[in-house]
Amino acid sequence: MPAALIDSHCHLDAAEFGRTPAEIADEAAALGVRWIVVPAVERANFDKVAAIARQHPSCVYALGIHPMYVKQADEQDLAVLRALVAQAMDDPRFVAIGEIGLDFFIPELKDGPLRDKQAHFYVEQLKIARDFDLPVILHVRRSQDQLLKQLRRIRVRGGIAHAFNGSEQQAAAFTGLGFVLGFGGAMTFTRALQIRRLAASLAMDSIVLETDAPDISPSWLHPAVNVPAQLPRIAAELAELRGQPVADIAQQTTQNVARVLPRLGSLMMV
Ligand SMILES: [Zn+2]
């Protein structure tokens, strides 16, 4: 039996898979992916991610509004989110606020009114996380410093900076605030020098694994649709980069997720 792994970020409800969430999660579980964290992206999929987690023993979920979905979101969605989170505190499969954050890569989001709107949604959702003492799952794209600025102001209990692609200094700032950094498919491309250098050199207690499926396919799969069953091979790639046994990588990254997502940590002990 391979060491248990956790896919700390997978949009299992996405239509791109062309298969049911249960089929995809089963396939991954057979390869040792014991847990899959399924973040929400908008009000319209809050119920879907919760249902997936209720229906499959591998799955847990997060609730939040993704910066790329802020355009069609309104103020009322934040109220709905807060009310749903209050209810979900009784659901052991609910583990975090996410996916939230800032995206300054997409031109439409970087400038103009959507820049302010995404900042507003990010801040308001951080407050929800703080008020319920929940970790957050962060979308970070060309926005490290702006995300950090608000994290210093609105103190949450940490979480995961997913698909991390920043400098060593920014990585240190996130870990200093209780975050771990998510590494996945991007790390498997030999030209991704900075990500690979970070993945090889960061302290092992600040790294978690993820697929971000159906997105960010690893180099050997690109551009086909990514799936959580790819996680063992991504773990092997990290093991090779660090010159460490894959069993150690699995054990430590699993422990890291349990630490930053304590509600999942409790589930793991059942
Ligand atoms: Zn995502």
Coordinates of C-alpha atoms and ligand atoms in Angstrom, one line a residue, residues 9-11 39-41 66 99 137 139 162 210 212-213 215, ligand 1:
H9 CA -6.8 21.5 -4.0
C10 CA -9.1 19.9 -6.6
H11 CA -12.3 21.3 -8.3
P39 CA -13.0 24.3 -2.7
A40 CA -16.0 26.2 -3.9
V41 CA -15.7 29.0 -6.4
H66 CA -13.1 32.8 -6.1
E99 CA -11.1 29.5 -2.7
I137 CA -7.4 28.5 0.9
H139 CA -5.7 31.9 -4.9
H162 CA -2.4 27.4 -3.4
E210 CA -2.1 19.6 -4.9
D212 CA -5.7 21.9 -9.0
A213 CA -7.5 19.4 -11.3
D215 CA -6.4 22.6 -14.3
Ligands
ZN1 ZN -8.6 26.5 -7.5

